PDB file of C-alpha atoms in Angstrom:
ATOM      1  CA  MET A  22      -0.078   0.082   0.252  1.00  0.00           C
ATOM      2  CA  PRO A  23       1.488   3.918  -0.967  1.00  0.00           C
ATOM      3  CA  GLU A  24       2.599   5.457   1.980  1.00  0.00           C
ATOM      4  CA  ASN A  25      -0.076   8.050   0.954  1.00  0.00           C
ATOM      5  CA  LEU A  26      -2.927   6.034   1.144  1.00  0.00           C
ATOM      6  CA  ALA A  27      -1.817   4.355   4.268  1.00  0.00           C
ATOM      7  CA  GLN A  28      -1.299   7.373   6.303  1.00  0.00           C
ATOM      8  CA  GLU A  29      -4.793   8.812   4.536  1.00  0.00           C
ATOM      9  CA  ARG A  30      -6.350   5.223   6.243  1.00  0.00           C
ATOM     10  CA  ALA A  31      -5.468   5.833   9.423  1.00  0.00           C
ATOM     11  CA  ALA A  32      -6.602   9.774   9.927  1.00  0.00           C
ATOM     12  CA  LEU A  33      -9.846   8.647   8.364  1.00  0.00           C
ATOM     13  CA  ARG A  34      -9.765   5.150  11.156  1.00  0.00           C
ATOM     14  CA  ALA A  35      -8.855   8.389  13.820  1.00  0.00           C
ATOM     15  CA  GLU A  36     -11.595  10.546  12.662  1.00  0.00           C
ATOM     16  CA  TRP A  37     -14.683   7.703  12.316  1.00  0.00           C
ATOM     17  CA  GLN A  38     -13.263   7.160  16.333  1.00  0.00           C
ATOM     18  CA  ARG A  39     -13.654  11.002  17.064  1.00  0.00           C
ATOM     19  CA  LYS A  40     -17.254  10.828  16.054  1.00  0.00           C
ATOM     20  CA  THR A  41     -20.098  11.447  18.601  1.00  0.00           C
ATOM     21  CA  ILE A  42     -24.005  11.710  19.072  1.00  0.00           C
ATOM     22  CA  LYS A  43     -23.193  15.370  17.193  1.00  0.00           C
ATOM     23  CA  ASP A  44     -22.349  13.723  13.578  1.00  0.00           C
ATOM     24  CA  ASP A  45     -23.099  12.257  10.395  1.00  0.00           C
ATOM     25  CA  PRO A  46     -23.952   9.705  10.385  1.00  0.00           C
ATOM     26  CA  ILE A  47     -23.694   9.003  14.088  1.00  0.00           C
ATOM     27  CA  PHE A  48     -27.341  10.576  15.215  1.00  0.00           C
ATOM     28  CA  GLY A  49     -29.202   9.036  12.600  1.00  0.00           C
ATOM     29  CA  THR A  50     -28.036   5.478  12.664  1.00  0.00           C
ATOM     30  CA  VAL A  51     -28.959   5.829  16.746  1.00  0.00           C
ATOM     31  CA  MET A  52     -31.752   6.753  15.823  1.00  0.00           C
ATOM     32  CA  THR A  53     -32.880   3.405  14.441  1.00  0.00           C
ATOM     33  CA  ASN A  54     -32.960   1.900  17.776  1.00  0.00           C
ATOM     34  CA  PRO A  55     -37.031   2.630  17.970  1.00  0.00           C
ATOM     35  CA  THR A  56     -36.637   2.865  22.347  1.00  0.00           C
ATOM     36  CA  LEU A  57     -34.232   5.584  21.595  1.00  0.00           C
ATOM     37  CA  CYS A  58     -35.730   7.701  19.007  1.00  0.00           C
ATOM     38  CA  ALA A  59     -39.085   8.056  20.399  1.00  0.00           C
ATOM     39  CA  GLU A  60     -37.201   8.642  23.393  1.00  0.00           C
ATOM     40  CA  LEU A  61     -35.849  11.496  22.498  1.00  0.00           C
ATOM     41  CA  LEU A  62     -39.385  12.960  20.959  1.00  0.00           C
ATOM     42  CA  ARG A  63     -40.727  12.481  23.752  1.00  0.00           C
ATOM     43  CA  ARG A  64     -38.256  14.542  25.505  1.00  0.00           C
ATOM     44  CA  ALA A  65     -38.122  17.271  22.378  1.00  0.00           C
ATOM     45  CA  LEU A  66     -41.874  17.695  22.951  1.00  0.00           C
ATOM     46  CA  PRO A  67     -43.204  16.455  25.942  1.00  0.00           C
ATOM     47  CA  GLU A  68     -46.444  18.340  25.408  1.00  0.00           C
ATOM     48  CA  LEU A  69     -47.249  14.788  23.296  1.00  0.00           C
ATOM     49  CA  THR A  70     -47.883  11.589  24.053  1.00  0.00           C
ATOM     50  CA  ILE A  71     -45.512   9.170  21.770  1.00  0.00           C
ATOM     51  CA  GLN A  72     -45.953   5.278  22.990  1.00  0.00           C
ATOM     52  CA  TRP A  73     -43.683   4.866  20.394  1.00  0.00           C
ATOM     53  CA  VAL A  74     -42.377   5.117  17.013  1.00  0.00           C
ATOM     54  CA  LYS A  75     -42.307   3.087  13.630  1.00  0.00           C
ATOM     55  CA  ASP A  76     -39.933   3.322  10.462  1.00  0.00           C
ATOM     56  CA  ALA A  77     -37.161   5.124  11.756  1.00  0.00           C
ATOM     57  CA  ASP A  78     -34.982   6.103   8.615  1.00  0.00           C
ATOM     58  CA  PRO A  79     -31.670   7.802   8.385  1.00  0.00           C
ATOM     59  CA  GLN A  80     -31.012   9.644   5.469  1.00  0.00           C
ATOM     60  CA  HIS A  81     -34.058   9.572   4.112  1.00  0.00           C
ATOM     61  CA  THR A  82     -34.260  11.718   0.737  1.00  0.00           C
ATOM     62  CA  ILE A  83     -37.564  13.111  -0.574  1.00  0.00           C
ATOM     63  CA  GLN A  84     -37.581  14.874  -3.996  1.00  0.00           C
ATOM     64  CA  ALA A  85     -40.552  15.733  -5.483  1.00  0.00           C
ATOM     65  CA  THR A  86     -39.836  15.849  -8.977  1.00  0.00           C
ATOM     66  CA  PRO A  87     -36.457  14.967 -11.021  1.00  0.00           C
ATOM     67  CA  THR A  88     -35.585  18.489 -11.714  1.00  0.00           C
ATOM     68  CA  ALA A  89     -36.522  19.517  -8.313  1.00  0.00           C
ATOM     69  CA  LYS A  90     -34.200  20.227  -5.134  1.00  0.00           C
ATOM     70  CA  GLY A  91     -34.149  17.664  -2.688  1.00  0.00           C
ATOM     71  CA  ILE A  92     -33.436  16.850   0.593  1.00  0.00           C
ATOM     72  CA  ARG A  93     -31.591  14.260   2.978  1.00  0.00           C
ATOM     73  CA  ILE A  94     -33.381  14.349   6.006  1.00  0.00           C
ATOM     74  CA  ASP A  95     -30.856  12.742   9.159  1.00  0.00           C
ATOM     75  CA  VAL A  96     -34.115  10.734  10.954  1.00  0.00           C
ATOM     76  CA  TYR A  97     -37.772  10.684   9.437  1.00  0.00           C
ATOM     77  CA  THR A  98     -40.121   8.546  11.269  1.00  0.00           C
ATOM     78  CA  ARG A  99     -43.641   8.412  12.689  1.00  0.00           C
ATOM     79  CA  HIS A 100     -45.137   7.973  15.942  1.00  0.00           C
ATOM     80  CA  ASP A 101     -48.472   5.743  16.795  1.00  0.00           C
ATOM     81  CA  GLN A 102     -50.770   8.899  15.974  1.00  0.00           C
ATOM     82  CA  ASN A 103     -49.383   9.431  12.862  1.00  0.00           C
ATOM     83  CA  ARG A 104     -47.440  12.439  13.292  1.00  0.00           C
ATOM     84  CA  THR A 105     -44.254  12.270  11.021  1.00  0.00           C
ATOM     85  CA  TYR A 106     -40.994  13.938  11.763  1.00  0.00           C
ATOM     86  CA  THR A 107     -37.899  14.891  10.770  1.00  0.00           C
ATOM     87  CA  VAL A 108     -35.363  15.626  12.951  1.00  0.00           C
ATOM     88  CA  GLU A 109     -31.972  17.453  11.886  1.00  0.00           C
ATOM     89  CA  MET A 110     -28.230  17.729  13.873  1.00  0.00           C
ATOM     90  CA  GLN A 111     -26.815  20.905  12.432  1.00  0.00           C
ATOM     91  CA  MET A 112     -23.518  21.714  13.858  1.00  0.00           C
ATOM     92  CA  VAL A 113     -22.570  24.284  11.035  1.00  0.00           C
ATOM     93  CA  ASN A 114     -24.468  27.950  11.107  1.00  0.00           C
ATOM     94  CA  GLU A 115     -25.522  27.553   7.324  1.00  0.00           C
ATOM     95  CA  HIS A 116     -27.630  31.106   8.006  1.00  0.00           C
ATOM     96  CA  ASN A 117     -30.549  29.473   6.060  1.00  0.00           C
ATOM     97  CA  LEU A 118     -32.267  27.540   8.592  1.00  0.00           C
ATOM     98  CA  PRO A 119     -35.695  29.583   8.373  1.00  0.00           C
ATOM     99  CA  PHE A 120     -36.348  28.347   4.727  1.00  0.00           C
ATOM    100  CA  ARG A 121     -34.434  25.577   5.203  1.00  0.00           C
ATOM    101  CA  MET A 122     -37.376  24.330   7.580  1.00  0.00           C
ATOM    102  CA  ARG A 123     -39.694  25.322   4.951  1.00  0.00           C
ATOM    103  CA  GLU A 124     -38.987  22.779   2.035  1.00  0.00           C
ATOM    104  CA  TYR A 125     -39.011  20.443   4.815  1.00  0.00           C
ATOM    105  CA  GLN A 126     -42.105  20.708   6.031  1.00  0.00           C
ATOM    106  CA  GLU A 127     -43.206  21.243   2.455  1.00  0.00           C
ATOM    107  CA  LEU A 128     -41.267  17.871   1.370  1.00  0.00           C
ATOM    108  CA  MET A 129     -42.917  16.085   4.012  1.00  0.00           C
ATOM    109  CA  ASP A 130     -46.580  17.032   3.537  1.00  0.00           C
ATOM    110  CA  GLN A 131     -45.692  15.606  -0.624  1.00  0.00           C
ATOM    111  CA  GLU A 132     -44.701  12.700   1.042  1.00  0.00           C
ATOM    112  CA  ILE A 133     -47.864  12.114   2.442  1.00  0.00           C
ATOM    113  CA  LEU A 134     -50.320  13.545  -0.210  1.00  0.00           C
ATOM    114  CA  ASN A 135     -50.372  10.460  -3.199  1.00  0.00           C
ATOM    115  CA  ILE A 136     -52.565  11.635  -6.196  1.00  0.00           C
ATOM    116  CA  GLY A 137     -56.043  11.502  -5.850  1.00  0.00           C
ATOM    117  CA  ASP A 138     -56.086  12.746  -1.926  1.00  0.00           C
ATOM    118  CA  ASP A 139     -57.964  14.505  -0.453  1.00  0.00           C
ATOM    119  CA  TYR A 140     -55.997  17.621   1.353  1.00  0.00           C
ATOM    120  CA  ASP A 141     -57.978  17.050   4.416  1.00  0.00           C
ATOM    121  CA  LYS A 142     -56.181  14.205   4.750  1.00  0.00           C
ATOM    122  CA  LEU A 143     -53.079  15.461   6.306  1.00  0.00           C
ATOM    123  CA  ALA A 144     -55.529  16.450   8.984  1.00  0.00           C
ATOM    124  CA  ASN A 145     -54.174  12.809  10.662  1.00  0.00           C
ATOM    125  CA  TYR A 146     -50.699  13.889  10.063  1.00  0.00           C
ATOM    126  CA  PRO A 147     -49.098  16.833  12.039  1.00  0.00           C
ATOM    127  CA  THR A 148     -45.692  16.798  10.956  1.00  0.00           C
ATOM    128  CA  TYR A 149     -42.883  18.331  13.098  1.00  0.00           C
ATOM    129  CA  VAL A 150     -39.940  19.947  11.896  1.00  0.00           C
ATOM    130  CA  ILE A 151     -36.774  19.275  14.685  1.00  0.00           C
ATOM    131  CA  PHE A 152     -33.333  20.921  14.297  1.00  0.00           C
ATOM    132  CA  PHE A 153     -30.526  20.510  17.057  1.00  0.00           C
ATOM    133  CA  CYS A 154     -28.108  23.487  16.479  1.00  0.00           C
ATOM    134  CA  ASN A 155     -25.162  24.015  17.913  1.00  0.00           C
ATOM    135  CA  PHE A 156     -25.379  27.719  17.474  1.00  0.00           C
ATOM    136  CA  ASP A 157     -27.917  29.768  18.511  1.00  0.00           C
ATOM    137  CA  TYR A 158     -29.188  30.858  15.173  1.00  0.00           C
ATOM    138  CA  TYR A 159     -31.915  33.705  16.933  1.00  0.00           C
ATOM    139  CA  GLN A 160     -29.859  34.725  18.897  1.00  0.00           C
ATOM    140  CA  ARG A 161     -31.687  34.847  21.916  1.00  0.00           C
ATOM    141  CA  GLY A 162     -30.264  32.513  24.599  1.00  0.00           C
ATOM    142  CA  LEU A 163     -33.436  30.252  24.759  1.00  0.00           C
ATOM    143  CA  ALA A 164     -32.773  26.137  23.979  1.00  0.00           C
ATOM    144  CA  ARG A 165     -36.102  25.579  22.467  1.00  0.00           C
ATOM    145  CA  SER A 166     -37.803  27.495  20.099  1.00  0.00           C
ATOM    146  CA  GLN A 167     -41.386  26.257  18.612  1.00  0.00           C
ATOM    147  CA  PHE A 168     -42.794  28.106  16.078  1.00  0.00           C
ATOM    148  CA  GLU A 169     -46.697  27.773  14.412  1.00  0.00           C
ATOM    149  CA  PHE A 170     -48.410  29.467  12.673  1.00  0.00           C
ATOM    150  CA  ARG A 171     -50.398  32.190  13.407  1.00  0.00           C
ATOM    151  CA  GLU A 172     -52.790  34.896  13.022  1.00  0.00           C
ATOM    152  CA  LYS A 173     -50.539  38.596  12.251  1.00  0.00           C
ATOM    153  CA  TRP A 174     -52.743  40.818  14.521  1.00  0.00           C
ATOM    154  CA  HIS A 175     -54.243  38.100  16.780  1.00  0.00           C
ATOM    155  CA  PRO A 176     -51.681  35.401  17.083  1.00  0.00           C
ATOM    156  CA  GLU A 177     -54.045  33.975  19.640  1.00  0.00           C
ATOM    157  CA  ILE A 178     -55.418  33.009  16.626  1.00  0.00           C
ATOM    158  CA  THR A 179     -53.536  29.625  14.803  1.00  0.00           C
ATOM    159  CA  ALA A 180     -53.821  28.302  11.226  1.00  0.00           C
ATOM    160  CA  GLY A 181     -54.960  25.254  12.477  1.00  0.00           C
ATOM    161  CA  ASP A 182     -52.562  23.165  10.246  1.00  0.00           C
ATOM    162  CA  LEU A 183     -50.726  21.557  12.021  1.00  0.00           C
ATOM    163  CA  ARG A 184     -47.086  22.064  11.358  1.00  0.00           C
ATOM    164  CA  THR A 185     -44.770  23.037  13.805  1.00  0.00           C
ATOM    165  CA  MET A 186     -41.182  23.794  13.505  1.00  0.00           C
ATOM    166  CA  VAL A 187     -38.780  23.248  17.123  1.00  0.00           C
ATOM    167  CA  VAL A 188     -35.229  24.845  17.019  1.00  0.00           C
ATOM    168  CA  PHE A 189     -32.707  23.545  19.950  1.00  0.00           C
ATOM    169  CA  ASN A 190     -29.567  25.616  20.871  1.00  0.00           C
ATOM    170  CA  THR A 191     -26.208  23.884  22.809  1.00  0.00           C
ATOM    171  CA  LYS A 192     -25.281  27.898  22.992  1.00  0.00           C
ATOM    172  CA  VAL A 193     -28.168  28.182  25.646  1.00  0.00           C
ATOM    173  CA  GLN A 194     -28.609  30.468  28.854  1.00  0.00           C
ATOM    174  CA  ASP A 195     -31.897  29.642  29.061  1.00  0.00           C
ATOM    175  CA  TYR A 196     -33.802  26.357  29.869  1.00  0.00           C
ATOM    176  CA  GLU A 197     -37.307  27.404  30.324  1.00  0.00           C
ATOM    177  CA  HIS A 198     -39.793  24.842  28.381  1.00  0.00           C
ATOM    178  CA  ALA A 199     -36.213  22.772  27.919  1.00  0.00           C
ATOM    179  CA  THR A 200     -35.622  20.861  31.423  1.00  0.00           C
ATOM    180  CA  GLU A 201     -36.728  17.353  29.649  1.00  0.00           C
ATOM    181  CA  ILE A 202     -34.426  17.863  26.782  1.00  0.00           C
ATOM    182  CA  ARG A 203     -31.371  19.145  28.365  1.00  0.00           C
ATOM    183  CA  PRO A 204     -28.798  16.398  29.331  1.00  0.00           C
ATOM    184  CA  PHE A 205     -29.291  15.501  25.060  1.00  0.00           C
ATOM    185  CA  LEU A 206     -28.213  19.108  24.505  1.00  0.00           C
ATOM    186  CA  ASP A 207     -25.431  19.094  26.982  1.00  0.00           C
ATOM    187  CA  MET A 208     -24.375  15.422  25.309  1.00  0.00           C
ATOM    188  CA  ILE A 209     -24.479  16.894  21.940  1.00  0.00           C
ATOM    189  CA  ARG A 210     -21.394  19.927  23.642  1.00  0.00           C
ATOM    190  CA  GLY A 211     -19.997  16.158  24.932  1.00  0.00           C
ATOM    191  CA  ASN A 212     -20.530  16.488  28.491  1.00  0.00           C
ATOM    192  CA  ILE A 213     -22.381  12.888  28.986  1.00  0.00           C
ATOM    193  CA  ASP A 214     -24.838  13.065  32.389  1.00  0.00           C
ATOM    194  CA  THR A 215     -23.735   9.329  33.645  1.00  0.00           C
ATOM    195  CA  LYS A 216     -26.675   9.735  36.165  1.00  0.00           C
ATOM    196  CA  ASP A 217     -29.387   9.703  32.880  1.00  0.00           C
ATOM    197  CA  LYS A 218     -30.061   6.272  32.028  1.00  0.00           C
ATOM    198  CA  PHE A 219     -31.637   7.707  28.340  1.00  0.00           C
ATOM    199  CA  ILE A 220     -27.964   9.241  27.753  1.00  0.00           C
ATOM    200  CA  VAL A 221     -25.408   6.432  28.940  1.00  0.00           C
ATOM    201  CA  ALA A 222     -27.899   4.419  26.426  1.00  0.00           C
ATOM    202  CA  VAL A 223     -27.079   6.564  23.771  1.00  0.00           C
ATOM    203  CA  ASP A 224     -23.523   6.545  24.437  1.00  0.00           C
ATOM    204  CA  ALA A 225     -23.273   2.615  24.808  1.00  0.00           C
ATOM    205  CA  GLU A 226     -24.875   2.812  20.983  1.00  0.00           C
ATOM    206  CA  VAL A 227     -22.365   5.359  19.920  1.00  0.00           C
ATOM    207  CA  GLN A 228     -19.737   3.113  21.096  1.00  0.00           C
ATOM    208  CA  ASP A 229     -20.820  -0.077  19.928  1.00  0.00           C
ATOM    209  CA  ILE A 230     -21.275   1.919  16.052  1.00  0.00           C
ATOM    210  CA  ARG A 231     -17.591   3.409  16.268  1.00  0.00           C
ATOM    211  CA  ALA A 232     -16.666  -0.113  16.829  1.00  0.00           C
ATOM    212  CA  ASP A 233     -18.436  -1.856  13.980  1.00  0.00           C
ATOM    213  CA  LYS A 234     -15.549  -2.610  11.453  1.00  0.00           C
ATOM    214  CA  GLN A 235     -17.386  -3.476   8.615  1.00  0.00           C
ATOM    215  CA  ARG A 236     -19.384   0.925   9.176  1.00  0.00           C
ATOM    216  CA  GLU A 237     -15.909   2.118   9.376  1.00  0.00           C
ATOM    217  CA  ALA A 238     -14.536   0.615   6.138  1.00  0.00           C
ATOM    218  CA  ARG A 239     -17.882   1.841   4.519  1.00  0.00           C
ATOM    219  CA  PHE A 240     -17.162   5.291   5.756  1.00  0.00           C
ATOM    220  CA  MET A 241     -13.375   5.379   4.610  1.00  0.00           C
ATOM    221  CA  LYS A 242     -14.105   3.810   1.218  1.00  0.00           C
ATOM    222  CA  GLU A 243     -17.345   6.579   0.751  1.00  0.00           C
ATOM    223  CA  GLN A 244     -14.862   9.292   2.503  1.00  0.00           C
ATOM    224  CA  ILE A 245     -11.695   8.184  -0.140  1.00  0.00           C
ATOM    225  CA  GLU A 246     -14.811   7.980  -3.083  1.00  0.00           C
ATOM    226  CA  ARG A 247     -15.523  11.735  -2.429  1.00  0.00           C
ATOM    227  CA  ALA A 248     -11.941  12.908  -1.947  1.00  0.00           C
ATOM    228  CA  ALA A 249     -11.319  10.909  -5.461  1.00  0.00           C
ATOM    229  CA  SER A 250     -14.408  12.587  -7.033  1.00  0.00           C
ATOM    230  CA  CYS A 251     -13.845  16.356  -6.005  1.00  0.00           C
ATOM    231  CA  ALA A 252     -10.277  15.821  -6.943  1.00  0.00           C
ATOM    232  CA  ARG A 253     -11.485  15.303 -10.790  1.00  0.00           C
ATOM    233  CA  ILE A 254     -13.161  18.238 -10.960  1.00  0.00           C
ATOM    234  CA  GLY A 255     -11.133  20.419  -9.297  1.00  0.00           C
ATOM    235  CA  ILE A 256     -12.392  20.800  -5.451  1.00  0.00           C
ATOM    236  CA  LYS A 257     -10.670  21.493  -3.324  1.00  0.00           C
TER     237      LYS A 257
END
C-alpha cells in the first residue's frame, strides 16, 4: 500500500473514532433504535403523548420531481398517532435555517399526499420539523424555540394547519421549556450525564457504532471516493 494511502486511511480511521452523537452518520444510526428515538422525541416534545415510533429512517431522501431540489433528512419517522417527524443535527450555521425548515415542511406534505388524495388527509398527519443546532440562530439564548403559523394581529388565532417547527440551541442560557431535553443538549456539547439512563444508552449505542468495523470501512470508502471525485472535477 502506498505510504500516502496508508496515512490517509489512518487519518480516516482516527476521524471515525472521534465521531459522537452530533456527527453524521452516527446520529441517524443511533435513532434507528426505536426505543431511543421515541425517548428523544418525548424529551423534545414533552407536551405530546408518544408511545412508540415506527420506520425510523436515517438519511431519508425526499425529492418532489426529478428536476427539483431534494432533501436528505438525518431522521424521518412517524409514531403511533401518525405524527410525522424530521429530526436534523445541524452543527454549522449556514444562515438559512428558516428556509430549510420551510422546504422540509413542504416536502413532508408531498410525501404524505398521493395522487387523488383530498387535502383533508393532512389533518391525520401533523408534521414536526426539529433541528438540534450547535449555534444560537435567533440570538436569544433560548434552548428551545417553537414556531407555528398564527394570525398577525391576533396571535391567539392559529392557522390550524398542524405544522410545527422546533429549534434547539446548544449555546443556551435559558432552559425554560427545555428541561427534559437538557441532558441531550449537554451530550451534543460533549458532556455525558452518567446518571441519566437515556444518555447512557445513547452513549453506549454510539460506542457500538464506532466499534463496528464494517461501518468504519464503509465510512472510509465513502470518504476516499468523495475525495477522488472532488479531485477529478477540481474541488478542493
